[in-house]
Structures are given as C-alpha cells and as structure tokens.
Coordinates of C-alpha atoms in Angstrom, one line a residue:
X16 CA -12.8 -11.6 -31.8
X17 CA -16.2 -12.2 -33.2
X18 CA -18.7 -13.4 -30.5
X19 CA -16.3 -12.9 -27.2
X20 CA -14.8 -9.6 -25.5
X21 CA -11.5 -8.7 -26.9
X22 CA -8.6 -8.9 -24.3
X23 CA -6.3 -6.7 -24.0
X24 CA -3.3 -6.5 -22.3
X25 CA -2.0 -3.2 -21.0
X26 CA 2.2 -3.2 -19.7
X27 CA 2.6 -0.5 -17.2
X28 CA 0.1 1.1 -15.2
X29 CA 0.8 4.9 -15.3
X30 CA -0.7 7.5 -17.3
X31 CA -1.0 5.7 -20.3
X32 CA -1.7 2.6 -19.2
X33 CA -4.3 3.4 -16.5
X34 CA -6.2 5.8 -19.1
X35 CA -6.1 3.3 -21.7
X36 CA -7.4 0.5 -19.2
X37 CA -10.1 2.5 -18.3
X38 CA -11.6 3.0 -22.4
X39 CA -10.8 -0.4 -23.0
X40 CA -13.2 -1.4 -20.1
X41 CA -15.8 1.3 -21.3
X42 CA -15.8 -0.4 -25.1
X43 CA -16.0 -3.8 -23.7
X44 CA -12.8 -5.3 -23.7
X45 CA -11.7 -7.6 -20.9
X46 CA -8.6 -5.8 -19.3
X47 CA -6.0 -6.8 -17.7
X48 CA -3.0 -4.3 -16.3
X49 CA 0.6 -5.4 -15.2
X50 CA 2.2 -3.1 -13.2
X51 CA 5.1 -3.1 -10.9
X52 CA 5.2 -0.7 -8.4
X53 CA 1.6 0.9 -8.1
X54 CA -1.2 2.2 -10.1
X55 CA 0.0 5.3 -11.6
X56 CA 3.4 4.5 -12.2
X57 CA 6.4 6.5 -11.8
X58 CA 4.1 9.4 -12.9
X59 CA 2.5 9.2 -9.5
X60 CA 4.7 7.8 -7.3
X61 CA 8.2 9.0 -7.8
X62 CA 7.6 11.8 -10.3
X63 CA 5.3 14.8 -11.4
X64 CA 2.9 14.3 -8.1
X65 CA 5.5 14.2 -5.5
X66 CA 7.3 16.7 -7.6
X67 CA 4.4 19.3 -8.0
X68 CA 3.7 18.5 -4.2
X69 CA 7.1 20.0 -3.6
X70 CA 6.9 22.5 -5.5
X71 CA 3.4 23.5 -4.1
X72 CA 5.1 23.6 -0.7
X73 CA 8.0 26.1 -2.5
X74 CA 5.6 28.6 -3.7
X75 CA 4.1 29.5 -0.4
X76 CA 7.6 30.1 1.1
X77 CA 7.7 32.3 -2.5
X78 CA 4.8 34.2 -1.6
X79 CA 6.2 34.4 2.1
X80 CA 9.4 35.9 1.0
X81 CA 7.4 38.6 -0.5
X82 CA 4.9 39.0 2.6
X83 CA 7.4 42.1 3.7
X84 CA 7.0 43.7 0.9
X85 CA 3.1 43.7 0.8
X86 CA 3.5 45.2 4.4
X87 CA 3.1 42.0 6.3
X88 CA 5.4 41.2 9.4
X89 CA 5.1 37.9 10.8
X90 CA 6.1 37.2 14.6
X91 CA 9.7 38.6 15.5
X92 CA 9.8 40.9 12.5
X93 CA 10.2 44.8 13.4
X94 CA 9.6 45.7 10.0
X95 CA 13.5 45.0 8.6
X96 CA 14.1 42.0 6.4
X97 CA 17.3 41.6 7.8
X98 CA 16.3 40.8 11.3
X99 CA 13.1 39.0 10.6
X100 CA 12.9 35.3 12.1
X101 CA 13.0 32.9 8.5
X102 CA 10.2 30.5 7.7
X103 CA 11.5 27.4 8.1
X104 CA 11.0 23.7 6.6
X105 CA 10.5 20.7 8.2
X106 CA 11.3 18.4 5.0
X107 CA 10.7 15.0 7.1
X108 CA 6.9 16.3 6.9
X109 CA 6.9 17.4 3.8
X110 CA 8.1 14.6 2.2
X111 CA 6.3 12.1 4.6
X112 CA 2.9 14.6 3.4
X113 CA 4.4 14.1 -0.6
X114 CA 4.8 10.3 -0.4
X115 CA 1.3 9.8 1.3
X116 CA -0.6 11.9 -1.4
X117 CA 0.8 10.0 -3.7
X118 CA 0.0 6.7 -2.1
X119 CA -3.2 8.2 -2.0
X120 CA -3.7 9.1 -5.5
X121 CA -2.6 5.4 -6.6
X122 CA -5.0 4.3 -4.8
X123 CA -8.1 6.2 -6.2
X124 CA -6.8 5.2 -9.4
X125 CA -6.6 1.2 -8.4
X126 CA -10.5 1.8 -7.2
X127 CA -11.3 3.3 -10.2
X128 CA -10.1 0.7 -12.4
X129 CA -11.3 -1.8 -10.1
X130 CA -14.7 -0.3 -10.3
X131 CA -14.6 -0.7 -13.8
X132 CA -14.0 -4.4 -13.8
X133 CA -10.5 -3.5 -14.6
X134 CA -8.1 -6.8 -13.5
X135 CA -5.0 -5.4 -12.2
X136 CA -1.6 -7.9 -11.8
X137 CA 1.2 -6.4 -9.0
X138 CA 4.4 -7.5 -11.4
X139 CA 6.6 -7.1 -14.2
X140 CA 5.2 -8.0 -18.1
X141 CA 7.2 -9.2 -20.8
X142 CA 5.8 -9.6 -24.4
X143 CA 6.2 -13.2 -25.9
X144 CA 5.5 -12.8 -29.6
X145 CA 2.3 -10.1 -30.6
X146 CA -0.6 -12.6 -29.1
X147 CA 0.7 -13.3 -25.8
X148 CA 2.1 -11.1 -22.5
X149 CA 4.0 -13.0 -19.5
X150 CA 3.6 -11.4 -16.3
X151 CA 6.5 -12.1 -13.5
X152 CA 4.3 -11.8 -10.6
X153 CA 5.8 -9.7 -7.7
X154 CA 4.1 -12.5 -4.8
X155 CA 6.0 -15.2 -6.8
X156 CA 5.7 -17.2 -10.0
X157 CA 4.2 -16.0 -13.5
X158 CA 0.7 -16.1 -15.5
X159 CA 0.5 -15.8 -19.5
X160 CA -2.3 -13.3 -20.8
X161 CA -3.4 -14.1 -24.4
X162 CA -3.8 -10.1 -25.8
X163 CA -6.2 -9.4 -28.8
X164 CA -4.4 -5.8 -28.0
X165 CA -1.5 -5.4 -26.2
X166 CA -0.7 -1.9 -25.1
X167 CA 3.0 -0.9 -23.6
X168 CA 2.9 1.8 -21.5
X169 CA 6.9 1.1 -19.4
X170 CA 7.6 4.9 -18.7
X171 CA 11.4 5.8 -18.4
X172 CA 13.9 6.2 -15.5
X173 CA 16.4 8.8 -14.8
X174 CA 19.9 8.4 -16.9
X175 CA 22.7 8.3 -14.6
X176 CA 25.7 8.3 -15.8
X177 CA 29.1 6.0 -14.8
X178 CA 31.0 8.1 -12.9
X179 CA 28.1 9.9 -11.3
X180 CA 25.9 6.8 -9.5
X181 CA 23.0 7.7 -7.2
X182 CA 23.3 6.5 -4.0
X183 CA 20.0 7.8 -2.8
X184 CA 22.1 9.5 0.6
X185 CA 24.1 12.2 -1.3
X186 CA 24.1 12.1 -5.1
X187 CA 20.5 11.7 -5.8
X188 CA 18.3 11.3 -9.0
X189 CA 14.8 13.0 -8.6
X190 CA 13.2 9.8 -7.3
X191 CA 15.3 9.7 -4.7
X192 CA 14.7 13.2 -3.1
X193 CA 11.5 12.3 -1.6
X194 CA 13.5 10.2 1.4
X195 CA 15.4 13.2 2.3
X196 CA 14.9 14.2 6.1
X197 CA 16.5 17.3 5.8
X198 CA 16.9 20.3 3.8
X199 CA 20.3 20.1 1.8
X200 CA 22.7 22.6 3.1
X201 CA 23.8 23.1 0.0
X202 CA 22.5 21.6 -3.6
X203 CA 24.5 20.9 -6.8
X204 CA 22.1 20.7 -9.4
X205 CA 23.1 19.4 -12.8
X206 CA 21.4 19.6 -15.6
X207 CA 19.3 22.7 -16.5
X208 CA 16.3 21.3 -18.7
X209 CA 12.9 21.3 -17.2
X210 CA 13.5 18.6 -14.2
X211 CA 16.8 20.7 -13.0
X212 CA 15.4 23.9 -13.1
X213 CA 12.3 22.8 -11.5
X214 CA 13.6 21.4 -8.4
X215 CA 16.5 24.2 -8.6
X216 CA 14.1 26.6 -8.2
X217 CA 12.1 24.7 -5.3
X218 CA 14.7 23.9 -3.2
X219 CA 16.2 27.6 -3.6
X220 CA 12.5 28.4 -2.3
X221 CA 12.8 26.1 0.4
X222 CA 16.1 27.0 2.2
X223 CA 19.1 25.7 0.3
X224 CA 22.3 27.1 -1.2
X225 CA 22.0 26.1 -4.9
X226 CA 24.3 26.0 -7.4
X227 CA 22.6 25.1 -10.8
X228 CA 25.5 23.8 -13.5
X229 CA 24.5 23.5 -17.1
X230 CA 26.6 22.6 -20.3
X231 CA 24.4 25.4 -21.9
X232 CA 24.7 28.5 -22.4
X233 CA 21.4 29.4 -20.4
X234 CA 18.8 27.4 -18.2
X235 CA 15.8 25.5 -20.5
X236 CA 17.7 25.2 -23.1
X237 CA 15.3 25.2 -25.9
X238 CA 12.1 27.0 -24.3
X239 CA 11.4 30.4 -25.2
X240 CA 14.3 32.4 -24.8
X241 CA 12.0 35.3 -23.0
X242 CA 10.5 33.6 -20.8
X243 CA 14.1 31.5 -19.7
X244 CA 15.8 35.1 -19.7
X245 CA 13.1 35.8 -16.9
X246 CA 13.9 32.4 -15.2
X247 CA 17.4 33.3 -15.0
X248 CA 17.5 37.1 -13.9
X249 CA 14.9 35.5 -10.8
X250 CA 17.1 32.8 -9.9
X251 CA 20.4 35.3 -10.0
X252 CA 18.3 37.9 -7.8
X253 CA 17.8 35.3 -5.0
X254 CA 20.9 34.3 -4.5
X255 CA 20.9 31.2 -6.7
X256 CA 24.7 30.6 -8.3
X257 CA 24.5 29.7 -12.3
X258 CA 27.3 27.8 -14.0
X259 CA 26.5 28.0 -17.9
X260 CA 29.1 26.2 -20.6
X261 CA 30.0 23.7 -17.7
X262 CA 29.9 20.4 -18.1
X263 CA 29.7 17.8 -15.4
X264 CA 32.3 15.0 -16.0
X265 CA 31.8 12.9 -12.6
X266 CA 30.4 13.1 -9.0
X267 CA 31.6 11.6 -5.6
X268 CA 30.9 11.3 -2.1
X269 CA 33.5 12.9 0.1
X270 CA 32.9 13.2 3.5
X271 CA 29.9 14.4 4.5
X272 CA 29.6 16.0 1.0
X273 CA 29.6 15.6 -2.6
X274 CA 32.1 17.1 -5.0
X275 CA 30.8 17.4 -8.9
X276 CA 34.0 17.6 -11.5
X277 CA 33.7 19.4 -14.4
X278 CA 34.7 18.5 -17.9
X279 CA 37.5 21.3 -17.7
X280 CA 39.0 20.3 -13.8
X281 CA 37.0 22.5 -11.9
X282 CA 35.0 21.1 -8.6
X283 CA 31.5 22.2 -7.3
X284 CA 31.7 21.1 -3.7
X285 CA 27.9 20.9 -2.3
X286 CA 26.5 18.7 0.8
X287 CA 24.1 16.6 -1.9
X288 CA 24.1 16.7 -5.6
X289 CA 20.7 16.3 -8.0
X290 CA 21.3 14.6 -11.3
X291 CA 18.6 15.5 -13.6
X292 CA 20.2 15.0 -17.1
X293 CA 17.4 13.2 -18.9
X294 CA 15.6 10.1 -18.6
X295 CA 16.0 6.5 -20.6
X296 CA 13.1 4.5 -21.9
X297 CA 12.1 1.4 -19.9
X298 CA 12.1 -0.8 -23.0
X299 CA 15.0 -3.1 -22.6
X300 CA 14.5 -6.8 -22.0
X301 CA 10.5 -6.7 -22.1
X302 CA 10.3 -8.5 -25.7
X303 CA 9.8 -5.6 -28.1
X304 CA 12.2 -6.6 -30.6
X305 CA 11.3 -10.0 -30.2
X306 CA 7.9 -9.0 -31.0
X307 CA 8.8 -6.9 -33.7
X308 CA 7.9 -3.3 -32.4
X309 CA 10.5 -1.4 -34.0
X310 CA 12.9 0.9 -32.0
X311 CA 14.8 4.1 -32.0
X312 CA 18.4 4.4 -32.1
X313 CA 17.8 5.9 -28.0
X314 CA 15.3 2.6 -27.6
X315 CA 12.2 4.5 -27.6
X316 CA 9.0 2.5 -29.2
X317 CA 8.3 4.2 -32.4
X318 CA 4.6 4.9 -32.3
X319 CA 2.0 6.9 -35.0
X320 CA -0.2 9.2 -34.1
X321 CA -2.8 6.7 -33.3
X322 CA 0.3 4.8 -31.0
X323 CA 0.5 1.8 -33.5
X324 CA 3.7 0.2 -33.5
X325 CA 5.2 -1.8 -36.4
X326 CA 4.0 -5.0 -34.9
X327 CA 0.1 -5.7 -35.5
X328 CA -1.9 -5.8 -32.5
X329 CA 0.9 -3.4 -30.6
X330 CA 0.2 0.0 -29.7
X331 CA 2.2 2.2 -26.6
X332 CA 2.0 5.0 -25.0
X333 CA 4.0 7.3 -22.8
X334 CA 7.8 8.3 -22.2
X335 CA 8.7 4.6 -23.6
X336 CA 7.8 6.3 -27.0
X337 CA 9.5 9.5 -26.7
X338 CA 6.5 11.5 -28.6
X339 CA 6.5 14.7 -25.8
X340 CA 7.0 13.5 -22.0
X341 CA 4.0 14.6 -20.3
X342 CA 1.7 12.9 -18.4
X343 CA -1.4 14.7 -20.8
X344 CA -0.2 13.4 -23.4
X345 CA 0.9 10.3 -22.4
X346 CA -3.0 9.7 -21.1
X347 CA -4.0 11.2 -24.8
X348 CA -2.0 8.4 -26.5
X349 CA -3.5 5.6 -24.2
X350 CA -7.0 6.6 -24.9
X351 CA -6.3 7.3 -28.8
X352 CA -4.9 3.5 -28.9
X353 CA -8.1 1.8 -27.6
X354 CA -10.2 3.7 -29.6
X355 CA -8.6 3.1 -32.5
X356 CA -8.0 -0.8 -31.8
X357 CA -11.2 -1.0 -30.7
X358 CA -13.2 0.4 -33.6
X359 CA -14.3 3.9 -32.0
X360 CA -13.9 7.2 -33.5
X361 CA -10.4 8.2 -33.3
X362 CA -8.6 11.4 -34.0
X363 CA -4.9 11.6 -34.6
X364 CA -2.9 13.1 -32.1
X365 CA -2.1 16.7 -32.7
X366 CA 1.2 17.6 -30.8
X367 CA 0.6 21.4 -31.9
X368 CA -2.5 21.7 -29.8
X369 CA -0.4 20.2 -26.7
X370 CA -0.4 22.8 -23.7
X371 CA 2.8 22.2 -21.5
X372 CA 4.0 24.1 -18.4
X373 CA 7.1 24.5 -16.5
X374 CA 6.7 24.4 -12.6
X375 CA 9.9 26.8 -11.9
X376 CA 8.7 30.6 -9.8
X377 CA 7.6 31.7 -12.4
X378 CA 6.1 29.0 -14.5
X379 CA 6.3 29.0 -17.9
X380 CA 3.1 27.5 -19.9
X381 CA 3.4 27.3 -23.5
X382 CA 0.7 26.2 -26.5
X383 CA 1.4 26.0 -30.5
X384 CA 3.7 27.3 -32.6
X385 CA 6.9 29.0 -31.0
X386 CA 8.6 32.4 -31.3
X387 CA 11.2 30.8 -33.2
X388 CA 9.0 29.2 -35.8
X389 CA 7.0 32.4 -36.1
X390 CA 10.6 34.5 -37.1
X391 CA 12.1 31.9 -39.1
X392 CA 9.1 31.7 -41.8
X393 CA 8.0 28.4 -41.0
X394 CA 4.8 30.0 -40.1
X395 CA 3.6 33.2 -41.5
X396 CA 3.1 35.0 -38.1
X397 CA 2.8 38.2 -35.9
X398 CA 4.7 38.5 -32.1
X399 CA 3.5 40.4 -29.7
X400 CA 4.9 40.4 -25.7
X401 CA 3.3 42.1 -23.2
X402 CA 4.8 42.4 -19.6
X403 CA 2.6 41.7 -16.5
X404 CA 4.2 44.7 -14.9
X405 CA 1.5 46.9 -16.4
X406 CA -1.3 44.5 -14.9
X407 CA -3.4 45.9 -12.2
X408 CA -3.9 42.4 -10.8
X409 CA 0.2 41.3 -10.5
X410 CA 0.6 44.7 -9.0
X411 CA -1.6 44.2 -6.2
X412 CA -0.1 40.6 -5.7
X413 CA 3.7 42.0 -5.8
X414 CA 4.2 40.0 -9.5
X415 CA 7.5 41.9 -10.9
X416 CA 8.6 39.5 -13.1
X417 CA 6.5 37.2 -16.2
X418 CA 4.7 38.0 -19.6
X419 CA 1.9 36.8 -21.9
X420 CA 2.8 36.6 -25.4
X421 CA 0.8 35.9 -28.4
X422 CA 1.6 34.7 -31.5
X423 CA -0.9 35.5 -34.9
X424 CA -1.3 34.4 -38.6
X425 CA -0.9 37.3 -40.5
X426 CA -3.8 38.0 -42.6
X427 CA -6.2 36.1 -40.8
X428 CA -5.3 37.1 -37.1
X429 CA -5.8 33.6 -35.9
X430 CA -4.2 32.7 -33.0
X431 CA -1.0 30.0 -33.4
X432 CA 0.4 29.9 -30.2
X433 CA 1.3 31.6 -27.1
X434 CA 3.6 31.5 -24.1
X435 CA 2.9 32.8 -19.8
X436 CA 5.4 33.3 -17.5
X437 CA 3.7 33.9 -14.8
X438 CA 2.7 32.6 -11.1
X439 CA 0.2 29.7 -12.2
X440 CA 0.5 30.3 -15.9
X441 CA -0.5 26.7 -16.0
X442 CA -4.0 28.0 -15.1
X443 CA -3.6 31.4 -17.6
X444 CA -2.4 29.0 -20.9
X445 CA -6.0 27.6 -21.1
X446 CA -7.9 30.6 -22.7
X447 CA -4.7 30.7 -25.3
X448 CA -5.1 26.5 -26.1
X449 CA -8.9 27.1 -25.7
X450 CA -8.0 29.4 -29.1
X451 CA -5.8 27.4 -30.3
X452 CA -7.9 24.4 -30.6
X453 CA -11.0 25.9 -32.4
X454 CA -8.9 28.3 -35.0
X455 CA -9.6 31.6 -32.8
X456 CA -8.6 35.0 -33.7
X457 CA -7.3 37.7 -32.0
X458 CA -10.5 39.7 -32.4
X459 CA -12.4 36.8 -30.8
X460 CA -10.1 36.4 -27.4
X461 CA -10.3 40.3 -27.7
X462 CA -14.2 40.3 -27.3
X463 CA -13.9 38.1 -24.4
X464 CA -15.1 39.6 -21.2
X465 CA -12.5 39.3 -18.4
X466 CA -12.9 40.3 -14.8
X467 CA -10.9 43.1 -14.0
X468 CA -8.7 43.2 -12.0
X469 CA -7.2 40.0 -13.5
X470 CA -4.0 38.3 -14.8
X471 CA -5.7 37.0 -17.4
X472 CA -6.8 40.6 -18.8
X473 CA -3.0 40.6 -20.1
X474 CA -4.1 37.8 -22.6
X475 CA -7.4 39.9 -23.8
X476 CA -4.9 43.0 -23.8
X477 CA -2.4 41.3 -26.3
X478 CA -4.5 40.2 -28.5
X479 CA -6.6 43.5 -28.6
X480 CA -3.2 44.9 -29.6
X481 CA -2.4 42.7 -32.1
X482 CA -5.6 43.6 -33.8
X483 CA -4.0 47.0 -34.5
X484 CA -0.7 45.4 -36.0
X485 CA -0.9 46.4 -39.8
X486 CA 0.6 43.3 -40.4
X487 CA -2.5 41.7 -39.2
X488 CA -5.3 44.8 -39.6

C-alpha cells in the first residue's frame, strides 16, 4: 500500500459500517460503502430509531396515565378516572412521524459521509476472495472494488419461523409494525427477550389489549432478576396478560384475526400477532466461507476483539458477529477495525465496560459485572439495592416502581457494576459506567456532589452505604 491510499471496502452501511467509513476516511483511506437499503441500515430504518421513536411516543401516554394522580384533569375529566375521556393515538401519524425521522437520520448520515469524501454504492456486496468485493448495484448491473481492507458490517433480520410467516397485515415481525395504520385491538406478543418486552410494553402504553407469551418462566429472561420482577409486577398492574412456560408452536391468519397455538394445544386469539423471537445473521450467500472468514455454528462471523476475522485483510462488525447486539457497540467494533488495519492506536474491545439499556416503562440500564456473578464468586463483590421509593425526586414525579443497585469489590470498594430501573435509566447508568471505566470507588461516587432533589442522588446514596458495609469498610 506503500505510496497510494489504502482502499477499503466496507459491506453494509449501518452502525458499523457507517462509523467505520467515517475513521477510514479520517486516516486516509479511499472508502467505498455498499449498502442496500439506506445509510444506517436496519439500525436506522427498521429498528432501534423507529423503535425508540415509538416508544418515545409510549412514555408520554405513561406519564399521562399518571397525570390524575399528580392532580391533573384534562378536558372532560371531573376528577374520577373512571369517567375521564382517554388519550387517544393516531398511529397513521405516528408511524408516518417514525418513518420520516428515520429517513431523516439516514440522510444526515449519507451527508456526513459524503462530506468526508466517503463514496457510497446503493446495492448489495458480495466478497470474491479477501482482495476483491462485487457490488450488485440496486439501478442495474455490478462494479468490482479491489479492498486493501474489507470490512462486513450485514446486520441480521428477524427469525421467523415455518409455521409462523409474517405477512406484514397481521402476524408481523418488528420491521413490519411501522406500516400499521391503526392501533391493534388486541396484540399477541411472542417472545419475552428485550425486543418483545419492549414493544409489549409500548403498545400496552399506547392503547392495546396485550397478551405477552413467553417459553420462560418470567419476561427478560436472563437480565437482572430485580429489575425484571419490577417489569413484570408493572405490566400485571396495567392490565397486561402474561403467559410464562408457553411455548408458541404456530400462528395463522383467521379472519380478521390471528390465532397463536401453543406447543401444549392451547390458542391465544388476538387481532395481530408480534414475533420477536430473535434475529439471524445476514451472512449467507455474501462469500464469507468462500473467502475464508470462519463461521459459527448460528452463521455469525467470528471476530477478535479488534474485529479480525480468520481471513487476512477481513475484519466485521455488528449483529453479523454476534459479539453483544447494540448499535454502541456495533459502532465501537467498526471504529476499532480501522484503527487497527490502519495502523492507529487501537484498544481491545472491553465488553465489561459496555453500558446497555432496556426501553420497557421502566427501563432497565445495566454496566459491568452482574448480580449473579457477584454471588456466585466469580467476582469477589458486595450488593447493595436501594429502592427509588425513598427518593425525594421520583416522589414528586409519581415514580412507585425502579431501583439503583451497586455492585463493589470487597476490600477495595471499587465499583464493578451496577443496574437502574428507572424512567430514563438510560440517562442515570452514565455516572455508574463513568466509574466503571476509570476503576472508581464507592467513596469517590459518594463524594460526588448531586443536585438535590434528584434521581441520581439514589446512586450517590448507594454507594455512600456501601462504604459502611464491613465487608467493604
């Protein structure tokens, strides 16, 4: 590459890709991006900013719901709950509003990379060998990119299963919800992992009758058990209808309707049905094994923690890999590839230090080590929970329901982790990643001035009482 700008070659233009693009360009490489459906990828259009959209929309009828409560009557309302006129929806404009944010936010990315003298191809790339990239051009025909560096960055798709197909009418994937006109009378969802319970809670929020079924025995299987417990007991007290150890077997139009079977004969009858039970990597038929880059037995791209693959010259980055499937980190593994391919300092990726959040009502934000890891001696630790119901702050607000909890190294105090349930715990994780990150203790978030009245006073007050732990003293 001696005497020319290395090109590189990135294969999907979402988080990943885009991010990578962009420190390519800044290290002077000549770029060039192949992307299908837009700048930003699913990411952008189809998933977490039309999602988070929604769900923006479903916390104000949240904090509606509780206006009563706070003394506020809105017009038509004598006071009583019961004979108060409902907020209603008009999902045509909120999902026209969702779609053009989205189209928005594409956009600003394909100016930014354009600005960057960033060459973006509207298509489809497939890998031929380690050197080269073919692009199937949307408009018609192909081109073949000769890559220095070639970076794949293909996302995933829902899973659907065989006796379950979307339609996009009445059994729907989470793409496919953005086209609804209106609010679902009444909404299977199954699958109760993060995606499920997310839009379970949302559309709850926004009007429908929803029945969440999940082979588990609780919702968010695998999240902290607290904060999933709160989840639950929220969703039960506002009407929401759980189905735990029940196992979808098949879904089917009927009627106007759906009709979900479970594994043991039972039927859930709703007017539309959400499957959310996981996602598939977008890695078939694009060359990899071809290539050489070496797959998991799902058909992720297996990936280091500087997003090498086993074949020189091929890094990726994203939900293709199957590393953690957020968009943060997916951008983190984009960036770390470029620097590393291209000669600049590089630091490993560092999954503990990953901040994540849960957009359900509450939200649940977590950083570092778990409660789990903390009690079954992987990690020599201290747990302390404190509930927001003591917090000035959430009780001015009308907050019944959430936590902070910390998690310490015994001896040293340093904080290893933590977890928020809370209304915008996505915003309250920060000061506990903040300590994560530099190796904090307790005694150091303690000394931290908050404002008071504040939610985040409950994080200062749970670490100022895990100073007094003798385990920790």
């Amino acid at each position: 590459m001696l005497g020319r700008k290395p090109k590189v070659v990135v294969v999907g233009g979402g988080p990943g890709g885009y991010e990578a693009a962009l420190v390519a360009a800044q290290l002077g490489a000549q770029v060039t991006v192949v992307e299908r459906a837009g700048m930003g990828g699913s990411t952008v259009l189809t998933d977490v900013v039309p999602s988070k959209t929604l769900i923006s929309v479903a916390e104000v009828m949240n904090q509606a719901s509780e206006a009563e409560a706070l003394g506020l009557r809105f017009p038509g309302s004598d006071g009583d709950p019961e004979t108060a006129e409902p907020i209603t929806v008009d999902l045509a404009r909120v999902n026209a509003r969702v779609r053009k944010l989205a189209e928005a936010q594409s956009a600003d990315i394909a100016r930014r990379l354009d600005a960057e003298g960033v060459r973006v191809l509207r298509g489809s790339g497939r890998l031929d060998g380690t050197e080269r990239v073919v692009a199937e051009l949307a408009g018609g025909g192909s081109e073949v990119l000769d890559a220095d560096i070639t970076l794949v960055s293909t996302g995933s798709s829902p899973r659907e299963m065989d006796s379950a197909r979307p339609d996009g009418e009445r059994i729907l994937t989470w793409k496919q919800l953005y086209q609804l006109e209106s609010i679902p009378e009444r909404l299977v969802v199954v699958g109760s992992g993060v995606t499920g319970a997310e839009f379970a809670s949302a559309y709850d929020a926004l009007g429908s009758d929803v029945v969440l079924v999940s082979s588990r025995d609780r919702v968010l299987p695998g999240q902290d058990g607290d904060a999933a417990e709160v989840i639950e007991d929220v969703f039960r007290r506002r009407g929401m209808e759980l189905m735990g150890r029940s196992r979808a077997k098949a879904a089917r139009r009927e009627g106007d309707g759906v009709v979900v079977t479970l594994e043991d004969g039972r039927e859930v009858r709703g007017s539309h049905c959400l499957m959310a039970v996981g996602s598939v990597p977008n890695t078939v038929g694009i060359g990899l094994e071809e290539a050489g880059v070496e797959l998991s037995g799902s058909g992720h791209v297996q990936v280091d923690r500087v997003s090498r693959t086993s074949a020189r010259g091929v890094y990726a980055a994203g939900d293709c890999t199957g590393v953690l499937p957020l968009a943060s980190v997916a951008a983190m593994q984009g960036r770390t590839a470029m620097w590393h391919a291209l000669g600049d300092a590089v630091s490993p990726l560092r999954l503990r230090k990953v901040s994540a959040n849960i957009f359900t009502a509450p939200e649940i934000a977590t950083v570092g080590w778990t409660q789990e890891q903390v009690e079954s001696g992987e990690v020599d630790g201290e747990v302390l929970m404190l509930p927001l119901a003591g917090n000035a702050r959430a009780k001015m607000l009308g907050i019944r329901d959430g936590f902070v909890k910390l998690f310490a190294s015994t001896g040293s105090g340093r904080v290893l982790g933590g977890v928020v349930c809370a209304p915008r715990a996505s915003e309250l994780i920060f000061p506990v990643a903040l300590a994560v990150e530099h190796g904090l203790t307790v005694d150091q978030v303690a000394h931290a001035f908050t404002v008071y009245p504040s939610l985040s006073g409950s994080v200062a007050e749970a670490a100022r009482r895990l100073h007094a732990s003798p385990e920790i003293a």
